[in-house]
Short mmCIF file of C-alpha atoms in Angstrom, two decimals:
data_model
loop_
_atom_site.label_atom_id
_atom_site.label_comp_id
_atom_site.label_asym_id
_atom_site.label_seq_id
_atom_site.Cartn_x
_atom_site.Cartn_y
_atom_site.Cartn_z
CA UNK Z 17 145.50 178.79 118.22
CA UNK Z 18 148.78 179.10 116.59
CA UNK Z 19 151.90 176.94 117.40
CA UNK Z 20 154.91 178.62 119.00
CA UNK Z 21 157.84 178.48 116.39
CA UNK Z 22 161.23 177.28 117.56
CA UNK Z 23 164.12 179.42 116.57
CA UNK Z 24 166.12 176.95 114.24
CA UNK Z 25 163.40 175.12 112.33
CA UNK Z 26 159.90 175.55 111.32
CA UNK Z 27 157.37 173.18 112.74
CA UNK Z 28 154.40 172.17 110.74
CA UNK Z 29 150.94 171.61 111.76
CA UNK Z 30 151.33 167.85 112.24
CA UNK Z 31 154.25 165.99 113.85
CA UNK Z 32 157.28 165.29 111.59
CA UNK Z 33 157.00 161.90 109.82
CA UNK Z 34 159.64 159.13 110.59
CA UNK Z 35 160.40 156.04 108.38
CA UNK Z 36 157.34 154.35 107.07
CA UNK Z 37 155.01 157.45 107.63
CA UNK Z 38 154.74 157.14 111.28
CA UNK Z 39 155.63 159.83 113.81
CA UNK Z 40 159.29 160.47 114.08
CA UNK Z 41 160.86 158.42 116.78
CA UNK Z 42 157.65 156.70 118.03
CA UNK Z 43 158.44 153.19 118.74
CA UNK Z 44 156.50 150.72 116.72
CA UNK Z 45 154.80 147.72 118.52
CA UNK Z 46 156.81 144.44 118.25
CA UNK Z 47 156.21 142.79 114.99
CA UNK Z 48 154.63 145.65 113.19
CA UNK Z 49 155.89 148.45 110.96
CA UNK Z 50 155.74 152.16 111.97
CA UNK Z 51 152.22 153.40 112.29
CA UNK Z 52 151.07 155.40 109.36
CA UNK Z 53 149.88 159.00 109.75
CA UNK Z 54 146.33 158.18 108.55
CA UNK Z 55 145.94 155.65 111.46
CA UNK Z 56 146.77 158.27 114.23
CA UNK Z 57 144.77 158.17 117.29
CA UNK Z 58 142.19 160.97 117.57
CA UNK Z 59 143.68 164.16 119.07
CA UNK Z 60 143.79 164.59 122.81
CA UNK Z 61 145.11 167.80 124.69
CA UNK Z 62 146.90 166.17 127.45
CA UNK Z 63 147.96 167.55 130.89
CA UNK Z 64 147.31 171.18 131.64
CA UNK Z 65 146.46 173.75 134.41
CA UNK Z 66 143.97 176.52 134.50
CA UNK Z 67 142.48 179.32 136.46
CA UNK Z 68 139.09 180.96 136.33
CA UNK Z 69 138.33 183.98 138.45
CA UNK Z 70 135.71 186.75 138.56
CA UNK Z 71 138.49 189.24 139.38
CA UNK Z 72 140.87 190.97 136.92
CA UNK Z 73 144.37 189.47 136.83
CA UNK Z 74 146.79 192.34 137.42
CA UNK Z 75 150.09 190.22 137.06
CA UNK Z 76 149.59 187.09 135.18
CA UNK Z 77 153.29 186.13 135.30
CA UNK Z 78 153.08 186.18 139.07
CA UNK Z 79 149.78 184.34 139.44
CA UNK Z 80 150.65 181.69 136.92
CA UNK Z 81 154.10 180.81 138.31
CA UNK Z 82 153.42 177.42 139.62
CA UNK Z 83 150.72 176.59 137.17
CA UNK Z 84 152.79 177.33 134.00
CA UNK Z 85 155.21 174.28 133.99
CA UNK Z 86 152.32 172.01 134.27
CA UNK Z 87 151.26 173.33 130.84
CA UNK Z 88 154.64 174.64 129.31
CA UNK Z 89 153.63 174.70 125.59
CA UNK Z 90 151.01 177.36 125.40
CA UNK Z 91 149.16 180.03 127.68
CA UNK Z 92 145.93 181.61 126.85
CA UNK Z 93 144.20 184.44 128.72
CA UNK Z 94 140.56 185.06 127.86
CA UNK Z 95 137.96 187.33 129.26
CA UNK Z 96 134.29 186.36 129.06
CA UNK Z 97 131.13 187.44 130.84
CA UNK Z 98 133.19 189.29 133.59
CA UNK Z 99 135.48 186.36 134.27
CA UNK Z 100 139.13 185.85 133.29
CA UNK Z 101 140.14 182.31 132.12
CA UNK Z 102 143.88 181.15 131.98
CA UNK Z 103 144.83 177.98 130.48
CA UNK Z 104 148.33 176.35 130.28
CA UNK Z 105 148.61 173.57 127.76
CA UNK Z 106 150.83 170.33 127.66
CA UNK Z 107 150.43 169.37 124.03
CA UNK Z 108 150.18 165.61 123.71
CA UNK Z 109 148.61 164.82 120.34
CA UNK Z 110 146.85 166.18 117.26
CA UNK Z 111 145.96 169.94 116.84
CA UNK Z 112 146.47 172.43 119.56
CA UNK Z 113 143.20 173.12 121.36
CA UNK Z 114 143.03 176.31 123.47
CA UNK Z 115 140.63 176.66 126.25
CA UNK Z 116 138.14 177.62 127.57
CA UNK Z 117 135.76 175.65 125.46
CA UNK Z 118 132.99 177.98 124.52
CA UNK Z 119 129.38 177.45 123.42
CA UNK Z 120 128.32 181.07 122.61
CA UNK Z 121 124.91 180.15 121.53
CA UNK Z 122 124.15 178.82 124.98
CA UNK Z 123 126.49 181.08 126.89
CA UNK Z 124 128.66 178.15 128.21
CA UNK Z 125 132.34 177.97 128.91
CA UNK Z 126 134.53 175.10 130.24
CA UNK Z 127 137.98 174.58 131.50
CA UNK Z 128 139.40 171.23 131.92
CA UNK Z 129 142.56 169.13 132.87
CA UNK Z 130 143.00 165.42 132.29
CA UNK Z 131 141.64 162.64 130.08
CA UNK Z 132 138.29 161.40 129.23
CA UNK Z 133 138.68 158.04 127.75
CA UNK Z 134 135.26 157.32 126.48
CA UNK Z 135 134.88 160.59 124.67
CA UNK Z 136 134.39 159.07 121.27
CA UNK Z 137 131.45 157.01 122.55
CA UNK Z 138 130.02 160.22 123.96
CA UNK Z 139 130.48 162.47 120.85
CA UNK Z 140 127.32 162.68 118.84
CA UNK Z 141 128.99 164.21 115.69
CA UNK Z 142 130.07 162.28 112.74
CA UNK Z 143 133.14 164.49 112.58
CA UNK Z 144 135.98 163.31 115.12
CA UNK Z 145 136.24 165.80 117.91
CA UNK Z 146 139.45 167.99 118.18
CA UNK Z 147 139.94 166.71 121.67
CA UNK Z 148 138.23 164.80 124.36
CA UNK Z 149 137.39 168.08 125.98
CA UNK Z 150 134.95 168.85 123.08
CA UNK Z 151 132.34 166.60 124.76
CA UNK Z 152 132.07 168.46 127.99
CA UNK Z 153 129.53 171.23 126.97
CA UNK Z 154 127.38 168.80 124.79
CA UNK Z 155 127.22 166.55 127.86
CA UNK Z 156 126.43 169.43 130.23
CA UNK Z 157 123.58 170.42 127.84
CA UNK Z 158 122.26 166.94 127.77
CA UNK Z 159 122.51 165.82 131.30
CA UNK Z 160 122.77 169.04 133.37
CA UNK Z 161 124.98 169.65 136.47
CA UNK Z 162 125.48 165.76 137.07
CA UNK Z 163 127.07 165.27 133.51
CA UNK Z 164 130.44 164.30 135.00
CA UNK Z 165 128.87 160.88 135.96
CA UNK Z 166 129.08 159.89 132.31
CA UNK Z 167 132.76 160.70 131.96
CA UNK Z 168 135.28 157.80 132.20
CA UNK Z 169 138.60 159.43 133.01
CA UNK Z 170 140.90 161.20 135.13
CA UNK Z 171 139.96 164.84 135.20
CA UNK Z 172 139.27 168.19 136.90
CA UNK Z 173 136.87 170.56 135.30
CA UNK Z 174 134.63 173.65 135.75
CA UNK Z 175 131.74 174.53 133.64
CA UNK Z 176 130.17 178.03 133.62
CA UNK Z 177 126.41 178.57 132.54
CA UNK Z 178 126.17 182.19 132.46
CA UNK Z 179 122.54 182.28 131.13
CA UNK Z 180 121.32 180.38 134.25
CA UNK Z 181 124.07 181.96 136.53
CA UNK Z 182 125.58 178.66 137.54
CA UNK Z 183 129.12 177.06 137.73
CA UNK Z 184 129.56 173.28 137.98
CA UNK Z 185 132.96 172.07 139.59
CA UNK Z 186 134.05 168.36 139.49
CA UNK Z 187 136.83 165.87 139.54
CA UNK Z 188 136.87 162.23 138.91
CA UNK Z 189 135.95 159.86 141.82
CA UNK Z 190 139.48 160.10 143.48
CA UNK Z 191 140.31 163.60 142.49
CA UNK Z 192 143.42 162.39 140.90
CA UNK Z 193 143.84 165.89 139.33
CA UNK Z 194 144.28 168.82 141.78
CA UNK Z 195 141.45 171.40 141.91
CA UNK Z 196 140.98 174.30 144.34
CA UNK Z 197 138.31 176.94 144.59
CA UNK Z 198 137.14 180.11 146.79
CA UNK Z 199 133.93 182.03 146.95
CA UNK Z 200 135.74 184.99 148.73
CA UNK Z 201 134.49 188.05 146.85
CA UNK Z 202 133.43 186.05 143.76
CA UNK Z 203 134.17 182.62 142.46
CA UNK Z 204 137.83 181.52 141.78
CA UNK Z 205 138.83 178.13 140.54
CA UNK Z 206 142.39 176.89 139.97
CA UNK Z 207 144.46 173.82 139.39
CA UNK Z 208 146.68 174.96 142.29
CA UNK Z 209 146.15 176.86 145.55
CA UNK Z 210 149.10 179.05 144.96
CA UNK Z 211 147.32 180.65 141.95
CA UNK Z 212 144.52 181.69 144.13
CA UNK Z 213 146.94 183.00 146.92
CA UNK Z 214 148.83 185.03 144.37
CA UNK Z 215 145.71 186.42 143.05
CA UNK Z 216 145.00 187.90 146.53
CA UNK Z 217 142.35 185.37 148.03
CA UNK Z 218 143.09 184.74 151.79
CA UNK Z 219 144.20 181.20 152.58
CA UNK Z 220 141.55 180.39 154.97
CA UNK Z 221 138.99 181.04 152.24
CA UNK Z 222 140.41 178.47 149.83
CA UNK Z 223 139.11 174.87 149.64
CA UNK Z 224 140.32 171.78 147.98
CA UNK Z 225 137.58 170.27 145.67
CA UNK Z 226 136.06 167.11 147.34
CA UNK Z 227 136.80 163.71 145.63
CA UNK Z 228 133.65 161.91 144.26
CA UNK Z 229 131.52 165.09 144.39
CA UNK Z 230 129.90 167.52 141.96
CA UNK Z 231 129.61 171.01 143.42
CA UNK Z 232 127.22 173.63 141.87
CA UNK Z 233 127.69 177.27 142.52
CA UNK Z 234 125.23 180.03 142.15
CA UNK Z 235 126.64 183.12 140.42
CA UNK Z 236 125.19 186.40 141.82
CA UNK Z 237 124.50 189.43 139.62
CA UNK Z 238 127.05 191.57 141.72
CA UNK Z 239 129.86 189.06 141.17
CA UNK Z 240 129.30 186.96 144.48
CA UNK Z 241 129.04 183.32 144.46
CA UNK Z 242 127.84 180.71 146.86
CA UNK Z 243 127.66 176.79 147.03
CA UNK Z 244 124.22 175.97 145.82
CA UNK Z 245 124.19 172.11 146.06
CA UNK Z 246 126.26 169.00 145.90
CA UNK Z 247 125.94 165.80 144.09
CA UNK Z 248 127.75 162.51 144.61
CA UNK Z 249 129.62 161.68 141.36
CA UNK Z 250 129.60 157.83 141.73
CA UNK Z 251 127.85 155.49 144.04
CA UNK Z 252 130.04 152.24 144.67
CA UNK Z 253 128.27 148.98 145.16
CA UNK Z 254 129.24 147.43 148.54
CA UNK Z 255 127.87 143.81 147.91
CA UNK Z 256 130.74 141.25 148.27
CA UNK Z 257 129.84 138.30 146.10
CA UNK Z 258 132.52 137.33 143.53
CA UNK Z 259 134.87 134.56 144.62
CA UNK Z 260 137.07 134.60 141.53
CA UNK Z 261 139.44 137.55 140.78
CA UNK Z 262 139.30 137.03 136.94
CA UNK Z 263 136.86 140.07 136.34
CA UNK Z 264 139.30 142.26 138.38
CA UNK Z 265 142.21 141.17 136.36
CA UNK Z 266 140.31 141.88 133.00
CA UNK Z 267 139.20 145.27 134.30
CA UNK Z 268 142.78 146.25 135.41
CA UNK Z 269 144.15 145.11 132.03
CA UNK Z 270 141.69 147.27 130.17
CA UNK Z 271 142.53 150.16 132.46
CA UNK Z 272 146.23 149.98 131.81
CA UNK Z 273 145.84 149.69 128.00
CA UNK Z 274 143.52 152.55 127.54
CA UNK Z 275 145.70 154.75 129.41
CA UNK Z 276 148.91 153.71 127.62
CA UNK Z 277 147.30 153.85 124.18
CA UNK Z 278 145.81 157.46 124.30
CA UNK Z 279 148.17 159.65 122.48
CA UNK Z 280 151.31 159.30 120.45
CA UNK Z 281 153.76 159.88 123.27
CA UNK Z 282 154.95 156.51 124.68
CA UNK Z 283 154.39 155.59 128.39
CA UNK Z 284 156.70 154.84 131.03
CA UNK Z 285 156.54 153.11 134.40
CA UNK Z 286 158.57 153.62 137.67
CA UNK Z 287 159.41 149.90 137.99
CA UNK Z 288 160.13 148.64 141.42
CA UNK Z 289 160.47 145.02 142.48
CA UNK Z 290 156.86 145.28 144.31
CA UNK Z 291 153.35 144.32 143.19
CA UNK Z 292 151.79 147.51 141.79
CA UNK Z 293 154.30 148.72 139.25
CA UNK Z 294 155.02 145.15 138.31
CA UNK Z 295 151.26 144.68 137.53
CA UNK Z 296 151.24 147.51 135.15
CA UNK Z 297 154.58 146.57 133.52
CA UNK Z 298 153.19 143.00 133.01
CA UNK Z 299 149.94 144.19 131.45
CA UNK Z 300 151.94 146.38 128.97
CA UNK Z 301 154.40 143.64 128.10
CA UNK Z 302 151.63 141.03 127.81
CA UNK Z 303 149.70 143.16 125.23
CA UNK Z 304 152.83 144.05 123.25
CA UNK Z 305 152.73 147.74 123.95
CA UNK Z 306 155.99 149.33 123.60
CA UNK Z 307 157.08 151.24 126.78
CA UNK Z 308 159.77 152.30 128.92
CA UNK Z 309 160.73 151.50 132.65
CA UNK Z 310 162.75 153.40 135.14
CA UNK Z 311 164.08 151.96 138.20
CA UNK Z 312 165.87 153.69 140.99
CA UNK Z 313 168.07 150.95 142.50
CA UNK Z 314 167.78 151.46 146.29
CA UNK Z 315 166.14 148.86 148.35
CA UNK Z 316 164.93 146.70 145.40
CA UNK Z 317 165.34 143.02 145.08
CA UNK Z 318 168.05 142.54 142.52
CA UNK Z 319 166.93 139.00 141.40
CA UNK Z 320 163.31 140.00 140.96
CA UNK Z 321 164.25 143.05 138.87
CA UNK Z 322 166.63 141.05 136.68
CA UNK Z 323 163.80 138.50 136.05
CA UNK Z 324 161.41 141.21 135.19
CA UNK Z 325 163.63 142.72 132.66
CA UNK Z 326 164.22 139.31 131.05
CA UNK Z 327 160.41 138.52 131.20
CA UNK Z 328 159.42 141.72 129.35
CA UNK Z 329 162.08 141.41 126.77
CA UNK Z 330 162.57 143.80 124.01
CA UNK Z 331 159.00 145.27 124.45
CA UNK Z 332 160.15 147.51 127.29
CA UNK Z 333 163.58 149.42 127.59
CA UNK Z 334 164.54 149.42 131.31
CA UNK Z 335 166.89 152.03 132.76
CA UNK Z 336 168.34 151.26 136.17
CA UNK Z 337 169.49 154.14 138.02
CA UNK Z 338 171.80 154.52 141.06
CA UNK Z 339 171.19 158.09 142.14
CA UNK Z 340 174.27 160.35 142.55
CA UNK Z 341 174.27 162.88 145.46
CA UNK Z 342 174.65 165.84 143.18
CA UNK Z 343 171.70 164.74 140.91
CA UNK Z 344 169.47 164.23 144.09
CA UNK Z 345 170.34 167.60 145.45
CA UNK Z 346 169.82 169.25 142.27
CA UNK Z 347 166.36 167.85 142.00
CA UNK Z 348 165.64 168.85 145.64
CA UNK Z 349 166.51 172.41 144.60
CA UNK Z 350 164.41 172.18 141.63
CA UNK Z 351 161.34 171.15 143.57
CA UNK Z 352 162.03 173.76 146.24
CA UNK Z 353 161.98 176.37 143.58
CA UNK Z 354 158.98 175.16 141.22
CA UNK Z 355 156.97 172.55 143.10
CA UNK Z 356 153.63 173.79 144.24
CA UNK Z 357 153.71 173.88 147.95
CA UNK Z 358 151.59 171.16 149.64
CA UNK Z 359 152.14 169.43 153.00
CA UNK Z 360 151.06 165.80 153.78
CA UNK Z 361 147.96 165.55 155.95
CA UNK Z 362 147.21 161.96 156.53
CA UNK Z 363 146.67 160.89 160.28
CA UNK Z 364 149.94 158.94 161.36
CA UNK Z 365 151.53 159.78 158.02
CA UNK Z 366 154.56 161.74 157.26
CA UNK Z 367 154.64 165.35 158.32
CA UNK Z 368 156.48 166.79 155.23
CA UNK Z 369 156.10 169.07 152.31
CA UNK Z 370 155.93 167.23 148.85
CA UNK Z 371 159.28 169.13 147.96
CA UNK Z 372 160.87 167.83 151.13
CA UNK Z 373 160.13 164.07 150.61
CA UNK Z 374 163.24 162.13 149.27
CA UNK Z 375 160.84 160.24 147.19
CA UNK Z 376 159.90 163.33 145.34
CA UNK Z 377 163.44 164.11 144.53
CA UNK Z 378 163.90 160.53 143.07
CA UNK Z 379 160.76 160.95 141.04
CA UNK Z 380 161.80 164.23 139.83
CA UNK Z 381 164.99 162.78 138.45
CA UNK Z 382 163.06 160.07 136.60
CA UNK Z 383 160.46 162.53 135.29
CA UNK Z 384 163.26 164.94 133.99
CA UNK Z 385 164.98 162.18 132.17
CA UNK Z 386 161.73 160.97 130.62
CA UNK Z 387 160.67 164.40 129.54
CA UNK Z 388 163.99 165.15 128.04
CA UNK Z 389 163.51 162.02 125.71
CA UNK Z 390 159.91 163.03 124.92
CA UNK Z 391 158.33 160.14 127.08
CA UNK Z 392 155.42 162.18 128.55
CA UNK Z 393 152.93 159.64 130.00
CA UNK Z 394 153.57 158.16 133.36
CA UNK Z 395 151.62 155.11 134.51
CA UNK Z 396 151.56 155.14 138.16
CA UNK Z 397 150.73 152.32 140.74
CA UNK Z 398 149.30 154.97 143.13
CA UNK Z 399 146.07 153.92 144.91
CA UNK Z 400 146.66 150.19 145.15
CA UNK Z 401 148.01 150.36 148.68
CA UNK Z 402 145.07 152.51 149.83
CA UNK Z 403 142.35 150.40 148.39
CA UNK Z 404 143.49 146.82 147.87
CA UNK Z 405 145.79 146.28 150.96
CA UNK Z 406 145.34 149.32 153.20
CA UNK Z 407 149.18 149.00 153.97
CA UNK Z 408 148.45 145.71 155.77
CA UNK Z 409 147.18 142.21 155.75
CA UNK Z 410 145.19 139.99 157.96
CA UNK Z 411 144.87 142.61 160.56
CA UNK Z 412 148.63 143.39 160.74
CA UNK Z 413 149.72 146.95 159.80
CA UNK Z 414 152.73 147.04 157.56
CA UNK Z 415 152.87 150.93 158.01
CA UNK Z 416 151.58 153.06 160.66
CA UNK Z 417 149.10 154.84 158.65
CA UNK Z 418 147.21 151.64 157.82
CA UNK Z 419 143.52 152.21 158.79
CA UNK Z 420 142.45 148.60 159.80
CA UNK Z 421 145.45 146.38 158.88
CA UNK Z 422 144.00 145.13 155.55
CA UNK Z 423 141.49 142.78 157.25
CA UNK Z 424 138.11 143.39 155.23
CA UNK Z 425 134.88 142.75 157.34
CA UNK Z 426 131.92 140.78 156.17
CA UNK Z 427 129.85 143.97 155.84
CA UNK Z 428 131.75 146.41 153.93
CA UNK Z 429 129.41 149.26 154.80
CA UNK Z 430 130.75 149.17 158.44
CA UNK Z 431 134.07 150.36 156.90
CA UNK Z 432 133.31 152.18 153.83
CA UNK Z 433 134.74 154.72 152.91
CA UNK Z 434 137.89 154.06 155.15
CA UNK Z 435 139.94 157.30 155.69
CA UNK Z 436 142.48 156.50 152.84
CA UNK Z 437 139.83 155.45 150.27
CA UNK Z 438 139.41 159.10 149.14
CA UNK Z 439 141.65 161.06 151.41
CA UNK Z 440 144.42 160.31 153.94
CA UNK Z 441 147.46 158.95 152.00
CA UNK Z 442 145.39 158.53 148.89
CA UNK Z 443 145.24 162.50 148.67
CA UNK Z 444 148.74 162.96 149.86
CA UNK Z 445 150.56 160.59 147.51
CA UNK Z 446 148.31 161.50 144.45
CA UNK Z 447 149.36 165.17 145.10
CA UNK Z 448 153.04 164.06 145.37
CA UNK Z 449 152.83 162.44 141.98
CA UNK Z 450 150.83 165.18 140.27
CA UNK Z 451 152.88 168.16 141.62
CA UNK Z 452 156.29 166.70 140.99
CA UNK Z 453 155.19 165.45 137.56
CA UNK Z 454 153.68 168.88 137.02
CA UNK Z 455 157.07 170.62 137.39
CA UNK Z 456 158.31 168.61 134.35
CA UNK Z 457 155.20 168.74 132.13
CA UNK Z 458 154.71 165.02 132.42
CA UNK Z 459 151.01 163.59 132.55
CA UNK Z 460 150.40 160.94 135.35
CA UNK Z 461 147.66 158.37 134.91
CA UNK Z 462 146.47 155.83 137.43
CA UNK Z 463 144.96 152.50 136.38
CA UNK Z 464 144.40 151.18 139.82
CA UNK Z 465 142.10 154.04 140.47
CA UNK Z 466 140.05 153.27 137.36
CA UNK Z 467 136.43 153.24 138.53
CA UNK Z 468 135.59 149.80 137.16
CA UNK Z 469 138.74 148.24 138.75
CA UNK Z 470 137.85 149.60 142.17
CA UNK Z 471 134.36 148.37 141.86
CA UNK Z 472 135.59 144.94 140.76
CA UNK Z 473 137.71 144.77 144.00
CA UNK Z 474 134.83 145.85 146.15
CA UNK Z 475 132.61 143.13 144.65
CA UNK Z 476 135.15 140.38 145.79
CA UNK Z 477 133.99 138.41 148.71
CA UNK Z 478 135.51 138.98 152.18
CA UNK Z 479 137.27 135.60 151.88
CA UNK Z 480 138.75 136.43 148.37
CA UNK Z 481 139.92 139.91 149.66
CA UNK Z 482 141.59 138.47 152.67
CA UNK Z 483 143.01 135.25 151.17
CA UNK Z 484 146.43 136.78 150.30
CA UNK Z 485 148.19 140.20 150.33
CA UNK Z 486 146.81 142.04 147.58
CA UNK Z 487 144.96 139.01 146.43
CA UNK Z 488 143.76 140.11 143.04
CA UNK Z 489 147.08 141.61 141.98
CA UNK Z 490 148.77 138.47 143.35
CA UNK Z 491 146.59 136.29 141.09
CA UNK Z 492 147.27 138.45 137.93
CA UNK Z 493 150.98 138.24 138.44
CA UNK Z 494 150.94 134.51 139.19
CA UNK Z 495 148.46 133.86 136.20
CA UNK Z 496 151.04 135.55 133.85
CA UNK Z 497 154.01 133.91 135.55
CA UNK Z 498 155.59 137.35 136.18
CA UNK Z 499 158.33 137.54 138.75
CA UNK Z 500 157.30 138.81 142.16
CA UNK Z 501 157.83 138.05 145.83
CA UNK Z 502 154.52 136.98 147.42
CA UNK Z 503 153.36 138.54 150.65
CA UNK Z 504 156.08 141.29 150.62
CA UNK Z 505 155.57 145.16 150.42
CA UNK Z 506 158.34 146.43 148.27
CA UNK Z 507 158.51 149.74 146.75
CA UNK Z 508 160.32 153.02 145.85
CA UNK Z 509 162.76 154.42 148.33
CA UNK Z 510 164.97 157.10 146.84
CA UNK Z 511 167.15 157.95 149.68
CA UNK Z 512 168.72 154.62 149.93
CA UNK Z 513 171.87 153.58 148.16
CA UNK Z 514 172.74 157.08 147.01
CA UNK Z 515 176.13 157.69 145.81
CA UNK Z 516 176.52 160.81 147.98
CA UNK Z 517 179.99 161.61 147.06
CA UNK Z 518 179.45 161.40 143.35
CA UNK Z 519 177.65 164.13 141.25
CA UNK Z 520 176.05 162.20 138.67
CA UNK Z 521 174.00 158.98 138.71
CA UNK Z 522 175.12 155.60 137.44
CA UNK Z 523 172.65 154.44 134.66
CA UNK Z 524 172.51 151.07 132.96
CA UNK Z 525 170.13 150.47 129.96
CA UNK Z 526 168.53 147.14 129.00
CA UNK Z 527 166.77 146.35 125.70
CA UNK Z 528 167.32 149.96 124.51
CA UNK Z 529 164.84 151.39 122.08
CA UNK Z 530 164.47 154.81 120.64
CA UNK Z 531 162.21 157.31 122.36
CA UNK Z 532 160.74 160.25 120.46
CA UNK Z 533 163.79 162.59 121.05
CA UNK Z 534 166.23 159.76 120.29
CA UNK Z 535 165.45 159.74 116.58
CA UNK Z 536 169.04 160.34 115.65
CA UNK Z 537 169.82 157.07 117.25
CA UNK Z 538 171.93 158.55 119.98
CA UNK Z 539 171.49 157.27 123.54
CA UNK Z 540 172.76 158.34 126.85
CA UNK Z 541 174.08 155.02 127.60
CA UNK Z 542 174.43 151.90 125.47
CA UNK Z 543 173.13 148.44 126.51
CA UNK Z 544 175.76 146.64 128.81
CA UNK Z 545 177.61 143.89 127.14
CA UNK Z 546 177.60 140.36 128.27
CA UNK Z 547 178.52 140.36 132.06
CA UNK Z 548 177.47 143.98 132.37
CA UNK Z 549 174.71 143.39 134.85
CA UNK Z 550 177.04 142.00 137.39
CA UNK Z 551 179.47 144.79 136.80
CA UNK Z 552 176.74 147.39 137.31
CA UNK Z 553 175.54 145.69 140.58
CA UNK Z 554 179.03 145.83 141.86
CA UNK Z 555 179.55 149.40 141.01
CA UNK Z 556 176.16 150.23 142.63
CA UNK Z 557 177.30 148.51 145.92
CA UNK Z 558 180.69 150.15 145.94
CA UNK Z 559 179.31 153.42 144.95
CA UNK Z 560 176.64 153.95 147.66
CA UNK Z 561 175.27 151.37 149.71
CA UNK Z 562 178.13 151.21 152.39
CA UNK Z 563 178.36 154.98 152.65
CA UNK Z 564 174.60 155.20 153.21
CA UNK Z 565 174.70 152.68 155.91
CA UNK Z 566 177.54 154.48 157.63
#
């Protein structure tokens, strides 16, 4: 496909080069020069959205309304074997790769959203694939409908086998990427439910794709479709035999690094003073991976945050934000207009729509700022609370939506899968991150939901799981000497400490570095001089905390 051409300057096939031959503005790793173009990672397509339907699409702009921001760089409409395929691309690296992927010889087509991290190992050709999605159809030909079992990644996909009259729909084990389908009057598959509703499919005929499942549809000659069979994607081993958390720590570090290093765009973390974002931050800093951190200063522990900034040093730029009331209201309006409608469903959880959640507005502010600077990969701590702690410890619920108070039994089969392992707050909060990030064209990745990381946790003995709050994460942070407060659940709460009477947010930058769109050297805020941290803290307290309390 062809690139879009901006009005003011012509873009070439590859990214512009910065000093030393690396991509312009891409931060080099500490102690290294800029990465030369020849050493560029293999191309990957990044986040996108898609729709496949056996109906004609009368008004693409209307149907594609909520899907489009998720893939803002390019939209393709293709007709094939009586189906309409729509693909919206967020371009991350390398050549632009349009979808659907097509194998005309075997009458196959595929649509896909996400990342397959092991695609190079799966590729049989000596030539590097254009994108990770290039392995989907060869894997389908090799393994049949259960081919998603060999994919290591975060994905939602559908493969059409027109010769055999089949369609295969699957997500990764935790359905980190949204996917909906309907067999009302044909077969319809989309990243968002709204696309199917706007297509004319009735709401009661639309279903969300099940996590950890492969669904096979039979395509009828008259355009009808039915569910033919389902396969389990991954069988977790429920034996509990490991007394040491070292294997979990190694798996977690690998999960963070493979997500951070895929693509030329740098990654960022939403850094709180709690365990989960801190664990990701520590893994990146330990490996010397240059990255960015954004902190909304609300209920965070000041001393812990200050020590974390100092611990990471120049490898991570950190921006601390006290949200202004005007900024928060603007983000709420943005989400009301552009966020895919979705209401939380977990038992004993919040009864809100994603766009109504104050945390969503705070996330939206961070995503907007990161997107503006060309930082398009978000490493999320989502999933750790649902799997490693169940929002509790030792049988005591920290939050009402805890399922069993974080007290793991001797026989895990009696409990597995607990309600929020795949669904519940797992589904709700993944949807929040995906839908809010999607309005800004930012890709979210989830190292705590890496299949190997989850398996290593399940293999820990009952005593090891229950020894401490989030025991394996505790051990990881303690081993690195990374600042944290043992046993405390601390996290993101955007609605506290807001400067309601002020329009703009306060921002302080520490260990500033250039982002891809900072190539001129200009930054929004310079690093504070000596003593700036205390002045920033005083202004934060004076600007919002007391007004919020009143």
